Short mmCIF file of C-alpha atoms and ligand atoms in Angstrom, two decimals:
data_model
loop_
_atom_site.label_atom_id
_atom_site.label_comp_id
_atom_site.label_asym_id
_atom_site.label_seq_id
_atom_site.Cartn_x
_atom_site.Cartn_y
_atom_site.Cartn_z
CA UNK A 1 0.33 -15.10 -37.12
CA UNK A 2 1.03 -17.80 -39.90
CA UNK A 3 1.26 -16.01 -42.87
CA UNK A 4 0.05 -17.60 -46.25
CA UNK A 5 3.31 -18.45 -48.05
CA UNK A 6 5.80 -19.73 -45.59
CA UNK A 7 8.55 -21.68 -47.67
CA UNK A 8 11.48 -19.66 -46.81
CA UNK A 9 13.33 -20.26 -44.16
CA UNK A 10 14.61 -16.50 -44.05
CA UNK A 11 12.66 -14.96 -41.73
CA UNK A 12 12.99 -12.49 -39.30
CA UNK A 13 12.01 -13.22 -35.34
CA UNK A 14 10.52 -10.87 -33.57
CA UNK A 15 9.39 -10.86 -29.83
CA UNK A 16 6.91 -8.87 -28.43
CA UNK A 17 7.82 -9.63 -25.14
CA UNK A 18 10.67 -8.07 -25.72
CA UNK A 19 9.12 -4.92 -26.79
CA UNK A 20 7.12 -5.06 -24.29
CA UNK A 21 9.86 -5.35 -21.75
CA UNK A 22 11.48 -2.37 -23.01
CA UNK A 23 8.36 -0.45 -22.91
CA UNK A 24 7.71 -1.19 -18.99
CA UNK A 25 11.39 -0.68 -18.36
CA UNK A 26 11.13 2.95 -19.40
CA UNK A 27 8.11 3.61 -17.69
CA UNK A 28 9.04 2.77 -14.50
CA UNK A 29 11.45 5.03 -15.11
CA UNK A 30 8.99 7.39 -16.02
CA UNK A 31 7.48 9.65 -13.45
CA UNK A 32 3.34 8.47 -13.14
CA UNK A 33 2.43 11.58 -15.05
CA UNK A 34 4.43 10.79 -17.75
CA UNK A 35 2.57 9.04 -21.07
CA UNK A 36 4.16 6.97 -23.25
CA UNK A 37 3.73 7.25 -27.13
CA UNK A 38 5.02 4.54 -29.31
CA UNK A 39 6.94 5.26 -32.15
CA UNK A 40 6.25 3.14 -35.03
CA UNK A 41 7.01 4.89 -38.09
CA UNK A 42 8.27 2.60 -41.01
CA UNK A 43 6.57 -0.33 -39.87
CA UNK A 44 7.49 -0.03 -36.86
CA UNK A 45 11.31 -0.04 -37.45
CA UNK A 46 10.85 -2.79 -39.57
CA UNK A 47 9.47 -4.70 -36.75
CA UNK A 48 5.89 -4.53 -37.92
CA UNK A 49 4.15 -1.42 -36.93
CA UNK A 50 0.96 -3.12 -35.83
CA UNK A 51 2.23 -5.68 -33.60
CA UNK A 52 4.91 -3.25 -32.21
CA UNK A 53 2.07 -0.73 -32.13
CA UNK A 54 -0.50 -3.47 -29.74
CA UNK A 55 2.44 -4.59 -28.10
CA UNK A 56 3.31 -1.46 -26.38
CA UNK A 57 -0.21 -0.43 -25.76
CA UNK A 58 -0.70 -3.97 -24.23
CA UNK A 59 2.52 -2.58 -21.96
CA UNK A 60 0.94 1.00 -21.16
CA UNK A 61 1.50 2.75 -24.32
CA UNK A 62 -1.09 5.56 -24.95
CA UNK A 63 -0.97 6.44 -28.32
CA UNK A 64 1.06 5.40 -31.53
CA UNK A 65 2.97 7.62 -33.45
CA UNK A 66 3.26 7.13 -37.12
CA UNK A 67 5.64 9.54 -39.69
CA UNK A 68 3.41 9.33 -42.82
CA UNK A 69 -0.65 9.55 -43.37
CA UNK A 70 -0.64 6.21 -44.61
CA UNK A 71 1.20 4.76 -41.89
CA UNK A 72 -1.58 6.04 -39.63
CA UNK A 73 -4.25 4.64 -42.05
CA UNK A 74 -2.59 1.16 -42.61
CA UNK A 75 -3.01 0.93 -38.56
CA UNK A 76 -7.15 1.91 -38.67
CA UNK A 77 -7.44 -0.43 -41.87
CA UNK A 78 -5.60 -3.56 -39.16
CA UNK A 79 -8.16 -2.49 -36.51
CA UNK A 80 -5.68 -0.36 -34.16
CA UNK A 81 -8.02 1.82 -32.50
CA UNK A 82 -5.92 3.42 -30.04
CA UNK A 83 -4.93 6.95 -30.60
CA UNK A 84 -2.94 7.99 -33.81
CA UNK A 85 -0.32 10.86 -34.05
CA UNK A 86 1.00 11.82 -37.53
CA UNK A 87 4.30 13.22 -36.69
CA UNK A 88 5.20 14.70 -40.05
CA UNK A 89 3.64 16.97 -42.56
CA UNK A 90 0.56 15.73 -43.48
CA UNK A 91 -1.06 17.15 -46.72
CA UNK A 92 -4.30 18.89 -46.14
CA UNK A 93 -6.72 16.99 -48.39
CA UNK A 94 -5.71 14.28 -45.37
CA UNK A 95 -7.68 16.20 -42.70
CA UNK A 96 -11.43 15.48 -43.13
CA UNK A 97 -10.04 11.38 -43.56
CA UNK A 98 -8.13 12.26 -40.34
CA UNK A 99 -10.52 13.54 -38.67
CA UNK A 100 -12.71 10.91 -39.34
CA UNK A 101 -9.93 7.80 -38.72
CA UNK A 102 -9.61 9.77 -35.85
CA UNK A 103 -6.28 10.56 -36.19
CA UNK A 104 -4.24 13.24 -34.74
CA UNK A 105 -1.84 15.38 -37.42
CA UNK A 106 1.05 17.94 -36.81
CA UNK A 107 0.76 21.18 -37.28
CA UNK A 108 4.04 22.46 -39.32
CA UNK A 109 3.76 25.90 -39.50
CA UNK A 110 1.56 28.99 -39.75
CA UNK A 111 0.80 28.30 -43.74
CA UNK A 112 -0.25 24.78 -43.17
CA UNK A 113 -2.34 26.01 -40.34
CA UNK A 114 -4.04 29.01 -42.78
CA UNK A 115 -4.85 26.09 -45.67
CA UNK A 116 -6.24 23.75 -42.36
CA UNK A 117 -8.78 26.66 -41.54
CA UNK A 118 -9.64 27.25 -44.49
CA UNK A 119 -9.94 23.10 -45.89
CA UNK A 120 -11.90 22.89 -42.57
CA UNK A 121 -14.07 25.72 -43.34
CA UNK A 122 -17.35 23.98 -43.53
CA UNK A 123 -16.64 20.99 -41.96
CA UNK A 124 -18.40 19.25 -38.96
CA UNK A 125 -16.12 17.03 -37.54
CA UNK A 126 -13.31 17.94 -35.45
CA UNK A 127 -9.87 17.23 -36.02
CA UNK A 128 -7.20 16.76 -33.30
CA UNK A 129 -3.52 18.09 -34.10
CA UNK A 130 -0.62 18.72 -32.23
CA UNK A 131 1.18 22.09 -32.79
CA UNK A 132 5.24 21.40 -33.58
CA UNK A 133 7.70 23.69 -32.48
CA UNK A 134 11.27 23.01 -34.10
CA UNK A 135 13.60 24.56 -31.29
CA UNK A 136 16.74 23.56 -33.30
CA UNK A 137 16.01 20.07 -35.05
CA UNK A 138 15.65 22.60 -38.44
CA UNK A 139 13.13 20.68 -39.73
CA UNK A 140 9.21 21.07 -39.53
CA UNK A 141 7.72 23.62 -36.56
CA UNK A 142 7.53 26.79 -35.81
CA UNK A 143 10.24 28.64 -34.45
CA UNK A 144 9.15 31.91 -32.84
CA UNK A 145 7.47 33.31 -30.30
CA UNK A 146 5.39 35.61 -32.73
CA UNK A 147 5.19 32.50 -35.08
CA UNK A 148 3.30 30.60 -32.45
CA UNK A 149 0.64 33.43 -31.31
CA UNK A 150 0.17 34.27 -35.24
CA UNK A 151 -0.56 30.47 -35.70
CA UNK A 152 -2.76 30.02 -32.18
CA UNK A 153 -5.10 32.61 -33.68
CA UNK A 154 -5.43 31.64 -37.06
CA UNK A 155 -6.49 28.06 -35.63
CA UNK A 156 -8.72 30.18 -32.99
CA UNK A 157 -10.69 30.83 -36.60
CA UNK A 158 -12.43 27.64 -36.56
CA UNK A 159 -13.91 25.20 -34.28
CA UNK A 160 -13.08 22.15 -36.21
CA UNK A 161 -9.79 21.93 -34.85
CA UNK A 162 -8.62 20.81 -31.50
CA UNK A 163 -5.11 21.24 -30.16
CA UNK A 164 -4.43 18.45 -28.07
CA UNK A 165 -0.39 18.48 -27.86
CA UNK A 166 2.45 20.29 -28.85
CA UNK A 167 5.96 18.85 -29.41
CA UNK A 168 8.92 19.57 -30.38
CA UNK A 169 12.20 16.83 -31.58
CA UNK A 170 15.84 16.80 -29.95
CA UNK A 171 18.58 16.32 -32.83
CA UNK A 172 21.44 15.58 -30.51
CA UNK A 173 19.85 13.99 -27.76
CA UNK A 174 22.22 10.88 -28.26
CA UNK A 175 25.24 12.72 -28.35
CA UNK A 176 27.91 13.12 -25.56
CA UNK A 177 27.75 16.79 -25.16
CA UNK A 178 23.96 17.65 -23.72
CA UNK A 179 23.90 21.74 -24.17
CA UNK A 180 22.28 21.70 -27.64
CA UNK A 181 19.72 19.43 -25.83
CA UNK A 182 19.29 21.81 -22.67
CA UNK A 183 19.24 24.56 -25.14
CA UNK A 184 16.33 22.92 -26.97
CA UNK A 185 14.50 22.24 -23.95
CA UNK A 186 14.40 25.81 -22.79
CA UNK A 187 13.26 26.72 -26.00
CA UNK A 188 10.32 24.73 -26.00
CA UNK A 189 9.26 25.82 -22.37
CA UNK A 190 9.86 29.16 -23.30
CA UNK A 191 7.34 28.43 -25.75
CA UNK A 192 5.14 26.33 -24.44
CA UNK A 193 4.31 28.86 -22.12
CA UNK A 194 2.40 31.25 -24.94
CA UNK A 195 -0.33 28.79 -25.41
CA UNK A 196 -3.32 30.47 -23.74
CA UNK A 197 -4.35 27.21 -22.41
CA UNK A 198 -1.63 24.69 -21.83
CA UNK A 199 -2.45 21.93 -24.47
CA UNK A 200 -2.95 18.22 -22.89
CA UNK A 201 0.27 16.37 -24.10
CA UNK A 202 3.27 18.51 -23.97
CA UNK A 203 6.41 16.38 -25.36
CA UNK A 204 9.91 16.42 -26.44
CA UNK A 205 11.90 13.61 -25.75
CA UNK A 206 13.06 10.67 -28.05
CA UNK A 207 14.14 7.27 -26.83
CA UNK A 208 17.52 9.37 -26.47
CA UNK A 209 16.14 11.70 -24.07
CA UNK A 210 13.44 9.89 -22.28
CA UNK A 211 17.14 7.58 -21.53
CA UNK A 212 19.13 9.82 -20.73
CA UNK A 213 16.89 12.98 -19.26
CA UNK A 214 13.97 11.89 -17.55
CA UNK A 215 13.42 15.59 -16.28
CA UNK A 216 12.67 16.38 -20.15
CA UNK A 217 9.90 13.73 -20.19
CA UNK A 218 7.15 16.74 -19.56
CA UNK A 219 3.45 14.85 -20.40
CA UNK A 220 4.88 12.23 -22.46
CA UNK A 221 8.02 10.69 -24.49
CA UNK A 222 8.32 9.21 -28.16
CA UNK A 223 9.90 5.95 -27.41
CA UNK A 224 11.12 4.80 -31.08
CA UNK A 225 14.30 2.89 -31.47
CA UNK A 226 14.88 2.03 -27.94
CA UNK A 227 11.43 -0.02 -27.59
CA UNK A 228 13.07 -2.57 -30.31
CA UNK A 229 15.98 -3.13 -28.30
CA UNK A 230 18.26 -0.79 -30.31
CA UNK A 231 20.17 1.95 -28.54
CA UNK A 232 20.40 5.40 -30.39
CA UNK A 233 24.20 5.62 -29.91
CA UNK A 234 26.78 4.69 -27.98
CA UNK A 235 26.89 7.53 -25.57
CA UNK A 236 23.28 6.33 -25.35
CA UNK A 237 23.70 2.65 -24.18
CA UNK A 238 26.40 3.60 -21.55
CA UNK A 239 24.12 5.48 -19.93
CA UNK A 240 20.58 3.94 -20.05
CA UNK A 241 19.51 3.12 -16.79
CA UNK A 242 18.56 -0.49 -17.49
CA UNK A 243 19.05 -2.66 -20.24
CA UNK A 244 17.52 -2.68 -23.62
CA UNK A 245 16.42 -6.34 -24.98
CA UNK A 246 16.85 -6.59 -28.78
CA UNK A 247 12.88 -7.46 -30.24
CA UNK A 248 14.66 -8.71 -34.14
CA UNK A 249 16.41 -11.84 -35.26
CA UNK A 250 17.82 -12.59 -38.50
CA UNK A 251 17.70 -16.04 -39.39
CA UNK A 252 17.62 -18.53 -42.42
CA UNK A 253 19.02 -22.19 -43.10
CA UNK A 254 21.76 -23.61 -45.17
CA UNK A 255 20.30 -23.86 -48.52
CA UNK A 256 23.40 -25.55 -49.94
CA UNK A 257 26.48 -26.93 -49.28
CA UNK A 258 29.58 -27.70 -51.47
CA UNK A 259 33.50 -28.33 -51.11
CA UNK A 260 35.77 -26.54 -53.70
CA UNK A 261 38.49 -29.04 -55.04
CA UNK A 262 40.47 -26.93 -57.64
CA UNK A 263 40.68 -22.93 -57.08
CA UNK A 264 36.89 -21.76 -57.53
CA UNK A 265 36.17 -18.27 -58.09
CA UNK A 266 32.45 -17.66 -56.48
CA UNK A 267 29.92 -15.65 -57.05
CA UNK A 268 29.59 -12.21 -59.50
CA UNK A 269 32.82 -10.79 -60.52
CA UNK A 270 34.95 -14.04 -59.29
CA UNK A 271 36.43 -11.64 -56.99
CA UNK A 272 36.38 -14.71 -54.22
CA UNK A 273 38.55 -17.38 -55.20
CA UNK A 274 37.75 -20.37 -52.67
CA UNK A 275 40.59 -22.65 -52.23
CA UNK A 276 41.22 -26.36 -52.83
CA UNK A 277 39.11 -28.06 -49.90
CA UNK A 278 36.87 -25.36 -48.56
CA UNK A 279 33.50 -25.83 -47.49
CA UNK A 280 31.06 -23.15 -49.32
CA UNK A 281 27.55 -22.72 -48.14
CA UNK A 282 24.47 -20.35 -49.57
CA UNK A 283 22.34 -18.59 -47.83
CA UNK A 284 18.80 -18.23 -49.45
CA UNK A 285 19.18 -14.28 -48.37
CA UNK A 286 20.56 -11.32 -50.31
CA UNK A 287 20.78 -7.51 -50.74
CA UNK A 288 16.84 -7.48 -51.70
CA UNK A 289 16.34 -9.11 -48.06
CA UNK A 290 17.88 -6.00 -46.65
CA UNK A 291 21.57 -8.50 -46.58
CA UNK A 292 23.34 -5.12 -48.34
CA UNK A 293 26.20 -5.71 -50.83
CA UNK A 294 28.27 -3.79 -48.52
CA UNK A 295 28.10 -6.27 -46.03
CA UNK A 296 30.41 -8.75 -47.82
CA UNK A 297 33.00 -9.95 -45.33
CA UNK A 298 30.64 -9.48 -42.55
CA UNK A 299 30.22 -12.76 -40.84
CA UNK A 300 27.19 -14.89 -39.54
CA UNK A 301 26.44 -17.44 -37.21
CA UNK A 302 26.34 -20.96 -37.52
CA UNK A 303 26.17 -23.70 -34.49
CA UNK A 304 27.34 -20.78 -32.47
CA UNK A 305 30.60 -19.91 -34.35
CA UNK A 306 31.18 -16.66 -36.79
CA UNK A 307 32.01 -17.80 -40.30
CA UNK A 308 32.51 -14.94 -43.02
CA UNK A 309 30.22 -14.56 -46.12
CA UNK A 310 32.25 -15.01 -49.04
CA UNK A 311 32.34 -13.06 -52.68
CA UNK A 312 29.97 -11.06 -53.96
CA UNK A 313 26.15 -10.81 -52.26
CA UNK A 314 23.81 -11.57 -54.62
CA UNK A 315 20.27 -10.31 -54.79
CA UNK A 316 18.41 -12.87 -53.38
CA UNK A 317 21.55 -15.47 -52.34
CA UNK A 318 25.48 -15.39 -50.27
CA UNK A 319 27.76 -17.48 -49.88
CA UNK A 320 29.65 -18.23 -46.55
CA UNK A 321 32.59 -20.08 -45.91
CA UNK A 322 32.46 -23.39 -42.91
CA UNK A 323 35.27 -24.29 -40.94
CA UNK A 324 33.97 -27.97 -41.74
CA UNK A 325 30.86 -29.73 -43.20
CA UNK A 326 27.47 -28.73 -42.27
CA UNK A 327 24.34 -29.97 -43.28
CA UNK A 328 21.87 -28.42 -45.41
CA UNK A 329 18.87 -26.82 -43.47
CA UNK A 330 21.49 -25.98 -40.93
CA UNK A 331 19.87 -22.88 -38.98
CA UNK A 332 22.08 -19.66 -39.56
CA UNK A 333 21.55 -16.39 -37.58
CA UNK A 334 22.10 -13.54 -39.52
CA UNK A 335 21.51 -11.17 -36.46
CA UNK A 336 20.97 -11.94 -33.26
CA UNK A 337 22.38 -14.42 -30.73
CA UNK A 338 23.52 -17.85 -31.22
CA UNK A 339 25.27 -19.77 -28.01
CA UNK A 340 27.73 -17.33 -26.56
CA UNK A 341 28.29 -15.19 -29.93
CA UNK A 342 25.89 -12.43 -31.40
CA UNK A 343 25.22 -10.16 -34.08
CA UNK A 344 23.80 -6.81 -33.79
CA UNK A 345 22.76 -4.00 -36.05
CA UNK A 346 25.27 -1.80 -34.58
CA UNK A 347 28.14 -4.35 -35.74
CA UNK A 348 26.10 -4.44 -39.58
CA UNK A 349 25.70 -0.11 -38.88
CA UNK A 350 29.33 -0.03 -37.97
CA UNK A 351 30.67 -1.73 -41.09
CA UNK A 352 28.55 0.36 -43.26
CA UNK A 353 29.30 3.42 -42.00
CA UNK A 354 25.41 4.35 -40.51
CA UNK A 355 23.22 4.28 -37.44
CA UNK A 356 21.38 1.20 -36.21
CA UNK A 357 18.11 2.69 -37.26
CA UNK A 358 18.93 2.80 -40.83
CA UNK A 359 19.97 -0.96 -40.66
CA UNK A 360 15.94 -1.86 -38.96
CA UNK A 361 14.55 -0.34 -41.50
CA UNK A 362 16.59 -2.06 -44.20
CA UNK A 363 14.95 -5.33 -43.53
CA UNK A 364 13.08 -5.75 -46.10
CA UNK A 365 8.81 -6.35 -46.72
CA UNK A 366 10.08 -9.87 -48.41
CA UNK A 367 11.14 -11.82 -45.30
CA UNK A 368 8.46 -12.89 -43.37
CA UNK A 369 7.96 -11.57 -39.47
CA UNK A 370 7.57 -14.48 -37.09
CA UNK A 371 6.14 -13.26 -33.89
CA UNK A 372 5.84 -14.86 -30.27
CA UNK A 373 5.78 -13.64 -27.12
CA UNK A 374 1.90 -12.29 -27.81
C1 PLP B 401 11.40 9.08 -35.25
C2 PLP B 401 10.94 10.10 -34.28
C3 PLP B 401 10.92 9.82 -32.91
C4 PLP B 401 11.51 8.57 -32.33
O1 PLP B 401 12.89 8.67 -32.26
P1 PLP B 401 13.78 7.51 -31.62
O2 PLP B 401 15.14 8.06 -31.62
O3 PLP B 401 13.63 6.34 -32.52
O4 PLP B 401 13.22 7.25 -30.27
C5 PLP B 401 10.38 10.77 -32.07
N1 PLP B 401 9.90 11.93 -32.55
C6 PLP B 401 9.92 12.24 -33.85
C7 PLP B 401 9.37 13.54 -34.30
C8 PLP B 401 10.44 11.34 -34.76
O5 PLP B 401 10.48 11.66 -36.06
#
């Protein structure tokens, strides 16, 4: 998967195997009845949503599941023909296009579902959605009994639309305390049981949940972070019954190399003042590489040792400080493993006061993605 321009040696590694791995791992955790639906919203955690998307259909994947229309469309327009579920609100001048991409959409409520009717009033094709139910996520579904049968016959107004699943999301799955999550789960059976016709894929559970709760799998689970390697939480990666194997490596080379002889200040605002015999290095990688400016202190690898970025991160350059002389084109991992020592997105997460996903999808479009493990 060469890609066109290739001069920079920032890049970031990313194995399918590994996805792949995870992806069996949780199914065999899975009872048989249980499908799995592969999460890959926002390029697929920043992983690349198509290969992450063939990857876990090569590993038994049914379905991708995408947050945006255009997510689901950038997938058709690659050639992924596998089912498509829009998880979020899709506008309705999307649903002949869906329909047509073959593309499932969510339905978010009983107005959406009134506009959908009548959008799909004349329309020949059929469109598949799944009907959300928000049982305490607060977010898009509906959230009543009466809400549900006022929306089930509204959509029993047209025969344009199918209703193939219904789902709702967990918001505390990840967290120690599980009653919000029971809670949930009862509300969606309660629910679920109002369809006149239980729909096909019934399904609840994040990568949190399918972990943690098998018995909340139901017809299928949305594995998201967790098929990249990435725990949801701490609480999370305790418990998981096997272990996850990180997909994503940050690397690049030593573009430069220097040693200070006087007091130097480096980089914007001199607020780094290297001392008389120091080795600098720079990185060709910087805050518009997804290498935030928050992240100054924050160390990297280099033949297997953690050295500290120095100064201010630049847009598209750091600076790090060697114990000794290095060459130039030296590899440096940014994250990932490097002999015994490794970097991880929950260190990065930690420092910057967020959650591992937010730190995936920070990678930016600009490095490359360098695949194996097809
Ligand atoms: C993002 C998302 C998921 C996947 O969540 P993970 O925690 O990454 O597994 C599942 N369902 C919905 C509705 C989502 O928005």
């Amino acid at each position: 998967m060469a890609s066109t321009f290739d001069y920079r040696p920032t890049r970031a590694v990313i194995s399918l195997s590994a996805i792949k791995e995870n992806v069996r791992n949780l199914r065999k955790q899975l009872s048989n009845n249980t499908d799995m639906i592969a999460v890959v919203k926002a390029d697929g955690y920043g992983h690349g949503a198509m290969q992450s998307a063939q990857a876990a259909i090569e590993a038994g994947a049914i379905m991708a599941a995408v947050a945006t229309p255009d997510e689901a469309l950038e997938l058709r327009t690659k050639g992924f023909s596998h089912p498509i579920l829009v998880m979020g609100p899709s506008p309705i001048t999307f649903l002949s296009e869906a329909s047509k991409q073959n593309i499932a959409v969510t339905v978010t409520g009983v107005q959406w579902a009134r506009d959908a009717v009548e959008e799909l009033k004349d329309f020949k094709g059929i469109l598949t959605v799944h009907v959300k139910i928000d049982t305490g996520m607060g977010r898009i579904g509906i959230r009543s009994e009466q809400e549900l049968k006022e929306l089930l016959k509204i959509l029993e107004g047209t025969s344009a639309i199918k209703i193939e699943g219904t789902f709702t999301h967990f918001a505390t799955a990840d967290e120690k305390d599980s009653k919000r999550t029971h809670k949930q789960f009862e509300a969606f059976t309660q629910l679920v049981a109002c369809f006149p016709q239980r729909p096909k894929l019934v399904h609840a559970a994040n990568s949190a949940a399918a972990l943690r709760f098998p018995e909340f799998a139901l017809d299928a689970v949305r594995f998201g972070i967790g098929m990249y390697g990435i725990s949801p939480s701490d609480v999370v990666k305790a418990e998981q019954p096997f272990r996850l194997k990180r997909a994503l490596r940050l690397e690049t080379e030593i573009a430069y190399v220097k040693q200070v002889n006087a007091i130097e200040p480096i980089s914007y605002g001199g607020t780094y003042e290297a001392q008389p015999g120091e080795w600098i290095a720079t990185l060709p990688i910087g805050y518009a590489d997804g290498l935030k400016r928050g992240l100054r202190n924050q160390e990297v690898l280099v033949r297997g040792q953690r050295v500290p970025i120095v100064g201010t991160i630049c847009m598209d350059q750091c600076m790090i400080r060697l114990p000794e002389h290095v060459s130039e084109g030296e590899p440096v991992v940014i994250l990932g493993k490097q002999g015994t020592e490794e970097i991880t997105m929950e260190e990065w997460a930690t420092r910057l006061g967020t959650i591992p996903y937010e730190i995936a999808v920070t990678i930016a479009r600009r490095v490359q993605r360098q695949y194996f493990g097809d």
